[in-house]
Coordinates of C-alpha atoms in Angstrom, one line a residue:
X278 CA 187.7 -15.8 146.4
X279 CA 186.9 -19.1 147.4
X280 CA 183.2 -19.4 149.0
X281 CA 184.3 -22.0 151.8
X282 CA 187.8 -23.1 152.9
X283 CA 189.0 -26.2 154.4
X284 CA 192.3 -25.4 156.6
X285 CA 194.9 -28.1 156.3
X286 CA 196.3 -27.1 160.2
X287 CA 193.0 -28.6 161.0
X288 CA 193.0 -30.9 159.1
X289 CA 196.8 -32.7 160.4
X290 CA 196.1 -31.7 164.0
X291 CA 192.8 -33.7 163.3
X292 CA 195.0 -36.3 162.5
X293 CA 197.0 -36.2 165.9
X294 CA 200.6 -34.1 164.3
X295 CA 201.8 -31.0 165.8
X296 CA 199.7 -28.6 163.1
X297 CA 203.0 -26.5 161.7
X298 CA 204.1 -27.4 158.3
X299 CA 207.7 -28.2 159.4
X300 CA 206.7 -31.2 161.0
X301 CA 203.4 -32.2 159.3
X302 CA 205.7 -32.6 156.1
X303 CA 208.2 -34.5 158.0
X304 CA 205.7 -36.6 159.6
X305 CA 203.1 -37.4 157.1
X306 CA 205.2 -36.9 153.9
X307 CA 208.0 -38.0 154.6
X308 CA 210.0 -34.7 153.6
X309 CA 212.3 -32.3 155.5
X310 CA 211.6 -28.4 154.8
X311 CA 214.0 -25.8 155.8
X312 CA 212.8 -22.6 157.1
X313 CA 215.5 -20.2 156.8
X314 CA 213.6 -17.9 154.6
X315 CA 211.4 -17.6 157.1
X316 CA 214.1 -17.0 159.9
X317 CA 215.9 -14.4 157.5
X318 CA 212.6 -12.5 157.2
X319 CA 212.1 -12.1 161.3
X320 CA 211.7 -8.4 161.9
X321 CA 211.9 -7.3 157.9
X322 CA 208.8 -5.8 155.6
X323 CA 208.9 -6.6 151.9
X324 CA 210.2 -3.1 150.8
X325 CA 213.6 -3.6 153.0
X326 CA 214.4 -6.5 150.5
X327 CA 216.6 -6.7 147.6
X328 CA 215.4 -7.9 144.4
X329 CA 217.2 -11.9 145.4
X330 CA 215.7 -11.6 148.7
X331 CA 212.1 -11.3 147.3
X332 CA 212.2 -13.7 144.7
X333 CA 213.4 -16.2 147.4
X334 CA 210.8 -14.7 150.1
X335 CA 208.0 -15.4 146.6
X336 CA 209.9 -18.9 145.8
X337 CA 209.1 -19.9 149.6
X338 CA 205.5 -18.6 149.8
X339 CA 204.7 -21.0 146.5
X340 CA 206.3 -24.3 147.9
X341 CA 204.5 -24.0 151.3
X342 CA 201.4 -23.9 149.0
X343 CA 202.3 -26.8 147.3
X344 CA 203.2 -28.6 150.5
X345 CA 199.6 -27.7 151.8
X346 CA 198.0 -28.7 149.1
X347 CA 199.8 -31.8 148.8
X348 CA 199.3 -32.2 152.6
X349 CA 195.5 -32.1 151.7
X350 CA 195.3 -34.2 148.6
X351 CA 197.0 -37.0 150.7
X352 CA 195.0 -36.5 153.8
X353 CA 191.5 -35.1 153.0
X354 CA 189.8 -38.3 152.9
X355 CA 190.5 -39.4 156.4
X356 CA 189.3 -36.2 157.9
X357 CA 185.4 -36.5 158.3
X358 CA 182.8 -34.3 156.6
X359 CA 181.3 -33.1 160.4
X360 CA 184.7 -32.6 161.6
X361 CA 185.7 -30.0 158.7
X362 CA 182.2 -28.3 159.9
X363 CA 183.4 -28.2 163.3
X364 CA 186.9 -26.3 162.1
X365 CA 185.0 -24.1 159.8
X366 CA 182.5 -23.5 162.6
X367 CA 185.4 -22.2 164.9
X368 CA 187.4 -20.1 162.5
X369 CA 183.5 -18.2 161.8
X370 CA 183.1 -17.9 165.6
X371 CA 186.7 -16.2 166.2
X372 CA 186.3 -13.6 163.2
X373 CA 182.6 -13.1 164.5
X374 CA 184.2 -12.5 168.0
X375 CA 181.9 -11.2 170.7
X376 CA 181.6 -7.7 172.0
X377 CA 183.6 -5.3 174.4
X378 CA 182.8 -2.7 177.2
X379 CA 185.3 -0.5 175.6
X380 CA 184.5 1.9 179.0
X381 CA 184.7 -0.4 181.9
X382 CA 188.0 -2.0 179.7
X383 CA 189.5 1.8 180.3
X384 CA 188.6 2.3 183.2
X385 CA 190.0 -0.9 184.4
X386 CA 192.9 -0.4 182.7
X387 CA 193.8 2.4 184.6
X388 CA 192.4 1.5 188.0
X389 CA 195.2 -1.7 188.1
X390 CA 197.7 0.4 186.2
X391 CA 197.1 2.4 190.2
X392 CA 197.2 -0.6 192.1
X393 CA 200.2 -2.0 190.7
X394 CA 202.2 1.3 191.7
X395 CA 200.1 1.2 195.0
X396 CA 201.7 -2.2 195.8
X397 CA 205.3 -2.0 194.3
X398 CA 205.7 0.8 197.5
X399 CA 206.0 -2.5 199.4
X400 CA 208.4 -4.0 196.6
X401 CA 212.1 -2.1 198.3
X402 CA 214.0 -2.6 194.3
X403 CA 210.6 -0.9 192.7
X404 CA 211.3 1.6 190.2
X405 CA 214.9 1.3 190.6
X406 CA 217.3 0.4 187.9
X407 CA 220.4 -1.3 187.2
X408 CA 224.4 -0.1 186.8
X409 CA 223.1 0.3 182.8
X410 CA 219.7 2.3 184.0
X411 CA 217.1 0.1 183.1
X412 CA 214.0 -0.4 185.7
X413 CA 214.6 -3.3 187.5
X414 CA 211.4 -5.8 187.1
X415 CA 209.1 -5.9 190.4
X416 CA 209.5 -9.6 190.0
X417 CA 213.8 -10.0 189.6
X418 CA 215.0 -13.3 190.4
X419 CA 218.6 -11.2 191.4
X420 CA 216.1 -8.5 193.3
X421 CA 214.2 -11.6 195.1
X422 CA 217.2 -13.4 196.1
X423 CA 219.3 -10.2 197.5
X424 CA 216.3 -9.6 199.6
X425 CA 215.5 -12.8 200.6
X426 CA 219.1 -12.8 201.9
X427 CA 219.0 -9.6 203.8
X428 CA 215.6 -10.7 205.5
X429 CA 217.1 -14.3 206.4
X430 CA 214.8 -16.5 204.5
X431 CA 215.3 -18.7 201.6
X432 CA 214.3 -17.8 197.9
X433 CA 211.5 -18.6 195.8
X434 CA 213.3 -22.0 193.9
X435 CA 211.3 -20.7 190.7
X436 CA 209.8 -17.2 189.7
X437 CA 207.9 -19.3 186.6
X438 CA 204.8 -18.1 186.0
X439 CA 203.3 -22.4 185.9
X440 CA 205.9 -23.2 188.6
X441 CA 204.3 -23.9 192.0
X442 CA 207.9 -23.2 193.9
X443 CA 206.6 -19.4 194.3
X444 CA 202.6 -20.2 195.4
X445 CA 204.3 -22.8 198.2
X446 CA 207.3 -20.0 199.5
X447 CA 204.2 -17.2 199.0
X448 CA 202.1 -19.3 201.3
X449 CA 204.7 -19.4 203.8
X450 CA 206.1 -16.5 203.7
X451 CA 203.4 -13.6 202.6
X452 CA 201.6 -12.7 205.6
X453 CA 205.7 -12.7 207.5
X454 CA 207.1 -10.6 205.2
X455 CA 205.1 -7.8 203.4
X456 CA 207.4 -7.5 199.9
X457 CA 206.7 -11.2 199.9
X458 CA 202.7 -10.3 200.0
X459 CA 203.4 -7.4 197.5
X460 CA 205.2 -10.0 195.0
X461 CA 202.3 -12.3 194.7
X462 CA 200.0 -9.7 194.8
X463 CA 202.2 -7.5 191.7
X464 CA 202.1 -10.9 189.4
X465 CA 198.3 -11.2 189.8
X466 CA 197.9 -7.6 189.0
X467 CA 200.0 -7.4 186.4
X468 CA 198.8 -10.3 184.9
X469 CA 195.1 -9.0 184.8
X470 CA 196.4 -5.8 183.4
X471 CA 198.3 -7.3 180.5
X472 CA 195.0 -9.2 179.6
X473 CA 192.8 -6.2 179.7
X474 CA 195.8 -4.5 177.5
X475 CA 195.5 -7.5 175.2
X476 CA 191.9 -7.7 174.7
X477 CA 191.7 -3.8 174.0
X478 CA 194.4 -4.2 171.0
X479 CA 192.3 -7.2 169.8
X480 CA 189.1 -4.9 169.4
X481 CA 187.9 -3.4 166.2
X482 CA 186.2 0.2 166.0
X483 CA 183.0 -1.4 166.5
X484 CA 183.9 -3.0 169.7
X485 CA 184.2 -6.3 168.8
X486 CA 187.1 -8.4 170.1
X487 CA 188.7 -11.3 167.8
X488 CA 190.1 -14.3 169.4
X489 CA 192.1 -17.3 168.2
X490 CA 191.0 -21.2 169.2
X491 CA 192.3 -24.2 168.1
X492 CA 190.0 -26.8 166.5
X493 CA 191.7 -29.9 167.9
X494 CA 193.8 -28.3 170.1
X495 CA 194.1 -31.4 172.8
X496 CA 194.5 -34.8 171.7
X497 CA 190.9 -35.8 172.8
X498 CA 189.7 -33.0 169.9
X499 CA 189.0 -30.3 172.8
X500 CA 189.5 -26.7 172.0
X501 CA 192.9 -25.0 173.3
X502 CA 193.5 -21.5 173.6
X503 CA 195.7 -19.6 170.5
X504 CA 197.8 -16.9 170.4
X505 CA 197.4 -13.0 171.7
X506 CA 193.8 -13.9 173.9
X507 CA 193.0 -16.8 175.6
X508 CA 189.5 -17.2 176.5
X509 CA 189.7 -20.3 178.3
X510 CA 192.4 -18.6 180.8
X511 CA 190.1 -15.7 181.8
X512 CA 190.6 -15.3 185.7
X513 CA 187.5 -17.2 187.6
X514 CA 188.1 -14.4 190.3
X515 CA 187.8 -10.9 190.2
X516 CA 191.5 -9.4 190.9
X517 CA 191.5 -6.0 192.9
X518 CA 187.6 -5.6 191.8
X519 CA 188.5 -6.1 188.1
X520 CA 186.4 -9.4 186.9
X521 CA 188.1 -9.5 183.0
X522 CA 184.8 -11.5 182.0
X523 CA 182.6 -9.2 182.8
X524 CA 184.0 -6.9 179.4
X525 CA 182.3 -9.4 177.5
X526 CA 178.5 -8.1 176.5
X527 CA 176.0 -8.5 174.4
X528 CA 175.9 -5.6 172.0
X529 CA 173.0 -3.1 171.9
X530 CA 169.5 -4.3 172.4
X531 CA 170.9 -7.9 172.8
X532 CA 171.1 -10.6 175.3
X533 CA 174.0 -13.1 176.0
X534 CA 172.7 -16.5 176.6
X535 CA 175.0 -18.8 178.8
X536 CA 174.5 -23.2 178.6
X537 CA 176.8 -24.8 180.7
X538 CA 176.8 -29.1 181.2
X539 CA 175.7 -30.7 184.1
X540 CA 179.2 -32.8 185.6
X541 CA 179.0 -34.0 181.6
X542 CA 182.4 -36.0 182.1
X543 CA 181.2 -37.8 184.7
X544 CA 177.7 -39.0 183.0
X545 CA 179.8 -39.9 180.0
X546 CA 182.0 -41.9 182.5
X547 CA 179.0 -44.0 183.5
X548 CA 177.6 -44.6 180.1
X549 CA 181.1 -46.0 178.9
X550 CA 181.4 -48.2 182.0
X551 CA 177.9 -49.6 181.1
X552 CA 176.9 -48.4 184.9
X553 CA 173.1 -48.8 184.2
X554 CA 172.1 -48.8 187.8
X555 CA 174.0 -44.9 188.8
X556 CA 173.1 -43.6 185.1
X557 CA 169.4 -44.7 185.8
X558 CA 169.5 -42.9 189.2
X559 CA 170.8 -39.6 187.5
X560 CA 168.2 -39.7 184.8
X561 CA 165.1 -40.2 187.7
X562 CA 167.1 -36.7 189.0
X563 CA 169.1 -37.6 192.2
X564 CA 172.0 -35.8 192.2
X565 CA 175.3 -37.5 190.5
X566 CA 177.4 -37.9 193.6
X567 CA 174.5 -38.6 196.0
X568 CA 173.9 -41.6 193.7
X569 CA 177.3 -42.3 193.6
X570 CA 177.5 -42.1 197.2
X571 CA 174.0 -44.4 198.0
X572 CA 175.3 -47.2 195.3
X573 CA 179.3 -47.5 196.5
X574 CA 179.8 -45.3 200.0
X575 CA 176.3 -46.9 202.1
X576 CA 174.7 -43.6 202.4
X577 CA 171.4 -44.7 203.3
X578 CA 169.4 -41.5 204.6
X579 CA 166.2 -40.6 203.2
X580 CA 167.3 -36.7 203.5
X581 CA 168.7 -35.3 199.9
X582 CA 172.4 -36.0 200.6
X583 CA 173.2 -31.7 200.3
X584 CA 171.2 -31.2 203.0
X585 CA 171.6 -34.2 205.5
X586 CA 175.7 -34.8 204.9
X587 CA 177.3 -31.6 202.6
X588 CA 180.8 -32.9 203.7
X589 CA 180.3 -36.6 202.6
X590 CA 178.4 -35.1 199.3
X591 CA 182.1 -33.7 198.6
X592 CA 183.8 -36.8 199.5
X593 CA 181.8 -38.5 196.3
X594 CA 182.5 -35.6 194.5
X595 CA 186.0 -35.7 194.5
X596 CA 185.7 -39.6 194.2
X597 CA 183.8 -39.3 191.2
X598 CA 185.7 -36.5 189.5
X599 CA 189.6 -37.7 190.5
X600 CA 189.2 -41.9 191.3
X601 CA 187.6 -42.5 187.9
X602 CA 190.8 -42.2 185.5
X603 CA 193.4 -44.2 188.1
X604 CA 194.4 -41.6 190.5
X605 CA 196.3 -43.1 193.3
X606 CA 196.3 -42.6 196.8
X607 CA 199.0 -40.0 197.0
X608 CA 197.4 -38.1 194.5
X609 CA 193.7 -38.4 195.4
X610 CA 195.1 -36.2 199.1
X611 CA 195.4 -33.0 196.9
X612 CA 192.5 -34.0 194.4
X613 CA 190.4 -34.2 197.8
X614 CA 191.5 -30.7 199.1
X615 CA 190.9 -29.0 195.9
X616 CA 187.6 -30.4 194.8
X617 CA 186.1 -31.1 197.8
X618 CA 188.3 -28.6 200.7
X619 CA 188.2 -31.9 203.1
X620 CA 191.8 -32.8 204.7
X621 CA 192.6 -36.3 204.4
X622 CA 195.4 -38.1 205.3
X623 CA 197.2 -40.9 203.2
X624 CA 196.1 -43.7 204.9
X625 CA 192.9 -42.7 204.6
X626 CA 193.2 -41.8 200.8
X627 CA 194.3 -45.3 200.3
X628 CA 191.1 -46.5 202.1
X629 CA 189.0 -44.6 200.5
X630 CA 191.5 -45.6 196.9
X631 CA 190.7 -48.9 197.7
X632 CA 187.2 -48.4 198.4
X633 CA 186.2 -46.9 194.8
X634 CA 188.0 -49.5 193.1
X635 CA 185.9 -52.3 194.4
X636 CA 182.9 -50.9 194.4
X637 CA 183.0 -49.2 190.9
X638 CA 184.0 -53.1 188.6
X639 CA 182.3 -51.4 185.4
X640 CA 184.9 -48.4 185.2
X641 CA 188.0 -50.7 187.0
X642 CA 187.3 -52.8 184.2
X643 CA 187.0 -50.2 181.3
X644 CA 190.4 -49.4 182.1
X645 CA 191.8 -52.6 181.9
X646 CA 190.1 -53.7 178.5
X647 CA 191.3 -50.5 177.0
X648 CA 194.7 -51.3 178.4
X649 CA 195.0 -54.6 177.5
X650 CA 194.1 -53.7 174.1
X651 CA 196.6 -51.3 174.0
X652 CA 199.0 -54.1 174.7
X653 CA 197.9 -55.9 172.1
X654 CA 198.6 -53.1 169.2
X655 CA 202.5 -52.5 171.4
X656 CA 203.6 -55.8 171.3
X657 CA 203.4 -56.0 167.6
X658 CA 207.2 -54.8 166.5
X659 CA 206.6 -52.0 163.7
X660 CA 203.0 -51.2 164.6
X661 CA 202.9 -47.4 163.6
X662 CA 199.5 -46.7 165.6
X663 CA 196.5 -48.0 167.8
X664 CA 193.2 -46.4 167.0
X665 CA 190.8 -46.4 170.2
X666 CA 187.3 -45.9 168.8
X667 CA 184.6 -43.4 170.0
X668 CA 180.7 -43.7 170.3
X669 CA 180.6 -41.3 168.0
X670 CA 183.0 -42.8 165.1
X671 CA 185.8 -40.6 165.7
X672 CA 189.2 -42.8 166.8
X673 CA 191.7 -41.3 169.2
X674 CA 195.0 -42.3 167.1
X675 CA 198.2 -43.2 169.7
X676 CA 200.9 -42.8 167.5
X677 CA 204.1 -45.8 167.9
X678 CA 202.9 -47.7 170.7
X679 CA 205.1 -49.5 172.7
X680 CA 206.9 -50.5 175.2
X681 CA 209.6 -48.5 177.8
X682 CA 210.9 -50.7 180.3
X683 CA 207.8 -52.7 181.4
X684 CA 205.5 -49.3 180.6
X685 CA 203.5 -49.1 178.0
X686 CA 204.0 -45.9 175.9
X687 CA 203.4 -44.0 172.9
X688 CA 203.9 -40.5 170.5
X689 CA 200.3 -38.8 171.6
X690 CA 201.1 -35.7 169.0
X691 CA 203.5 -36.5 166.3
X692 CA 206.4 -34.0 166.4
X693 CA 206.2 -34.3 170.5
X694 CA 207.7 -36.9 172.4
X695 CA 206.6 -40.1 174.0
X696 CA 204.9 -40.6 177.4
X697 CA 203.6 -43.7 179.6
X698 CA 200.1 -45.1 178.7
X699 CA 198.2 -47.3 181.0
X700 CA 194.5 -47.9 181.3
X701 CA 192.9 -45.1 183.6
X702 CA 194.5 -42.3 181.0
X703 CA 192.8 -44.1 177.8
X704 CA 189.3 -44.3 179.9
X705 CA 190.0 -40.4 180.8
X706 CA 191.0 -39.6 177.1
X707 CA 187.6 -41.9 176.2
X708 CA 185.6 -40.3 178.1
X709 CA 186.9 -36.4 177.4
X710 CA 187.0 -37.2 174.2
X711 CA 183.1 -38.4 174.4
X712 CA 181.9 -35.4 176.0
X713 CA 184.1 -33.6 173.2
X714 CA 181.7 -34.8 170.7
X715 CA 178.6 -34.4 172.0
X716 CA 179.5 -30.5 172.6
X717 CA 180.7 -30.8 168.9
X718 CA 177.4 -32.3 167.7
X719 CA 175.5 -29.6 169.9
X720 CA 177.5 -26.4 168.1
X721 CA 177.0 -28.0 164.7
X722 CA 172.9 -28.2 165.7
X723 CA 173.2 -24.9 166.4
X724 CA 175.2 -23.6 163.8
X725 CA 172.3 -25.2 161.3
X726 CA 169.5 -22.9 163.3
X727 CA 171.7 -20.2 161.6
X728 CA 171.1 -16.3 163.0
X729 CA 171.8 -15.8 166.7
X730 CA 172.3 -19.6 166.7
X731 CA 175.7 -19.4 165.9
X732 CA 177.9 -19.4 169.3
X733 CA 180.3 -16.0 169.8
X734 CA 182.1 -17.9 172.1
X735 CA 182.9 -21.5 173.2
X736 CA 184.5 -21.7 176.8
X737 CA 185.6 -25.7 178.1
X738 CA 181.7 -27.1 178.2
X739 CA 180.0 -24.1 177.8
X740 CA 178.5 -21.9 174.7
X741 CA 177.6 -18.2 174.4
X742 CA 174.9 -16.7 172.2
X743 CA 173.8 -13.2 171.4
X744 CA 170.2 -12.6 171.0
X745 CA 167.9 -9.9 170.7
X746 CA 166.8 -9.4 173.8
X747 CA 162.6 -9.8 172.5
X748 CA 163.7 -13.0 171.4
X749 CA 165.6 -13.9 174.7
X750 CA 163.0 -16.3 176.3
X751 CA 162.5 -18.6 173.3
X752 CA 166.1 -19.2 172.3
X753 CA 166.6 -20.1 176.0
X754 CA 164.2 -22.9 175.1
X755 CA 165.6 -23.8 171.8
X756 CA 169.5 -23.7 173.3
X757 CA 168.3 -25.8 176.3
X758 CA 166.5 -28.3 174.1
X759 CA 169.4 -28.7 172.0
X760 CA 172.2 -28.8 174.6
X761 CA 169.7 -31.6 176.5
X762 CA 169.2 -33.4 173.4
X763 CA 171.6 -36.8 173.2
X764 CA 173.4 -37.5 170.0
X765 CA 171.7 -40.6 168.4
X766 CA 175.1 -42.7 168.7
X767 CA 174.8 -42.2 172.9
X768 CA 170.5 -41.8 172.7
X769 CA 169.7 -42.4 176.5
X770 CA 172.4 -40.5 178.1
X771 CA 171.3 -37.9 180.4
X772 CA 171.6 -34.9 179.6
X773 CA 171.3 -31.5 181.8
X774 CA 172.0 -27.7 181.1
X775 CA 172.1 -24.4 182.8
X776 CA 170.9 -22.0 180.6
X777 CA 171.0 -18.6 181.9
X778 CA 170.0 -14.7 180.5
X779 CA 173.4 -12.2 181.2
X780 CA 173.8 -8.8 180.8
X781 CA 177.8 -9.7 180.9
X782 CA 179.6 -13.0 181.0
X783 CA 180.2 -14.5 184.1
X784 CA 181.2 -18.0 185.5

């Protein structure tokens, strides 16, 4: 066995192509590969084979390694030493996986396995069944409409689990109508049970719970979720008293220790728009958006701005946090209500749209250069890609720019189809992909400490250790000093983390 391995779905995703081998082969070699042995083996073991099926299934296995390997032999020289230390870094964390309250994971397994009968006693069709005698699901389109009719009100337009049809009908219709209550309040259950079932299954016998993450899962190099667990979807609210982070803890005599950025994004943002006056204010310590607001909105008051005006202080959050990549005025009404709870009306919004714009010329204009230079790389007929280059070396690769109509546009992923480009979304992907790095260069730090060092888990821009618990107070002050330390390729850059002591995970 091999004492390192470099993993060539890493390696093509690094190099912005949907990571199966179908299409990397197709997209990087130039070479169609047919998976029908694969689809003829779905839901068949080896010993249900005949002898013609298993030299085929064998014949299979052995070109996919070939194509791998000449995937890699192609390809390993534009994929950077530190980024093949960030995959291996990610595939160590998942097998290393962090541990489980195997008890309160029972016992919370059982308590919403009650709740979700509890409720479905306001759900009329539950724990009926159809004309063939199978249970009818609490959440039936057929169910929902039939009711919906008999009570006078219009359906749901979408029972999707991402669709926001159902939250908008829910909202008008729960507190009305109690089965509508019951619905919402059965998909939330039964989600959070379903988790819990999930992360039981995914623990070993020494209560230690795998987990799958993807190493260039976004096109800025961010982390997505994989199959069977998602950590990054955990619910931010406890559901019926069951808070699904909580079963994460350190094991016995340990500690977890918690770092989480300070508005990271939005530092980076002012670094990359050369804003030296705002990122000079952060680094004396006034708070982001109060700076943001005493520079761009006139607040004047000597009075921190948390204490004197909370309800302006969210106004500058939510215009630094949804003005800075483009959002328009339409948008920038919900971005308002969400990040900052404040009710604003259009016109307003395009005030206040308006407002940002000319008072923020270093980020306006990072989005045009970026755009323009875009432009340049789409107006060239038979340009295959336009490299935007990070602070850290890295390029974010836009596959076939060009343009659609009068929009620019391009492939983000190869295999996945093409979508309008224009300058707020490169500065957005610039500056994620920024923050990216630094959190990559802060793991890798980490990972070179060695011991309790190495993270069990990696959640958006935060890291999770497990230390023993006598050693607690001085890895705080190693984590914090690394997490607060800039990369030398963005020295300067202000830095803050929350580093906190838990007995369980929480956020």
């Amino acid at each position: 066995m091999p004492g390192a391995w470099e993993c060539t779905a890493d390696m093509v995703a690094y190099l912005g192509c949907k990571r199966d081998l179908k299409t990397a082969c197709k997209e990087l070699l130039g070479k169609e590969v047919s998976k029908d042995t694969r689809k003829m083996m779905e839901g068949r073991h080896w010993d249900e084979l005949n002898e013609d099926e298993m030299m085929e299934l064998v014949e299979y296995a052995s070109a996919d390694s070939d194509l791998c390997l000449e995937l890699w032999l192609s390809y390993c020289h534009e994929w950077p030493t530190e980024e093949r230390r960030v995959s291996r870094l990610t595939r160590e964390m998942c097998a290393r996986g962090f541990q489980i309250d195997a008890d309160r994971a029972d016992d919370y397994a059982m308590r919403l396995a009650s709740e979700i009968y509890n409720n479905g006693q306001n759900i009329p069709w539950y724990g009926a069944k159809d004309q063939r005698g199978k249970p009818i699901p609490a959440t039936s389109p057929k169910a929902v409409k039939e009711y919906c009719h008999i009570k006078q009100i219009d359906p749901p337009k979408s029972m999707a689990k991402t669709s926001a049809d159902f939250e908008n009908w829910l909202a008008e219709h729960g507190e009305k109508h109690p089965f509508a209550k019951a619905l919402g309040n059965h998909r939330s259950l039964n989600r959070t049970r379903e988790l819990v079932k999930r992360m039981q299954s995914f623990t070993t016998e020494d209560g230690r719970m795998n987990y799958g993450r993807k190493y260039c899962g976004a096109k800025t190099g961010r982390w997505s979720g994989d199959a069977g667990v998602n950590v990054q979807n955990f619910p931010r609210k406890a559901v019926s008293g069951v808070d699904v982070r909580s079963l994460i803890v350190p094991k016995e005599d340990h500690i977890l220790l918690q770092a989480d950025y300070g508005q990271i994004e939005a530092r980076v943002a002012l670094m990359l728009a050369q804003d030296n006056e705002q990122l000079g204010m952060v680094a004396s310590g006034v708070d982001l958006y109060e700076a943001h607001a005493r520079l761009t909105m006139g607040y004047n008051d000597e009075r921190p701005m948390a204490d004197a005006d909370p309800q302006g202080r969210q106004l500058a959050k939510a215009r630094v946090l949804g003005l800075g990549f483009g959002c328009g005025p339409a948008k920038f009404v919900d971005v308002a209500r969400i990040l900052g709870g404040l009710e604003i009306s259009l016109d307003e919004a395009t005030q206040i749209v308006r407002s940002y714009r000319k008072s923020n010329e270093g980020i306006v204009a990072a989005w045009k250069r970026l755009e323009a230079n875009f432009a340049e790389s789409a107006r060239v007929p038979g340009t295959t890609k336009h490299a935007m280059p990070l602070p850290s070396g890295r390029d974010i690769v836009y596959h076939k720019p060009h343009y659609s109509d009068r929009d620019l546009a391009c492939t983000p992923i190869l295999g996945q189809g093409t979508r309008k480009v224009y300058g707020g979304l490169l500065f957005e992907n610039l500056v994620q992909a920024t923050a990216r790095d630094i959190f990559a260069d802060h793991l890798l730090k980490l990972r070179d400490l060695g011991g309790y060092y190495v993270p069990v888990l990696i959640v958006h821009d935060e890291v999770l250790l497990e230390v023993p618990i006598d050693e607690a107070e001085e890895a705080s002050k190693v984590l914090q000093s690394v997490m607060e330390t800039s990369p030398l390729w963005c020295d300067g850059l202000p830095i803050t983390a929350d580093v906190q002591q838990l007995t369980q995970y929480t956020k």
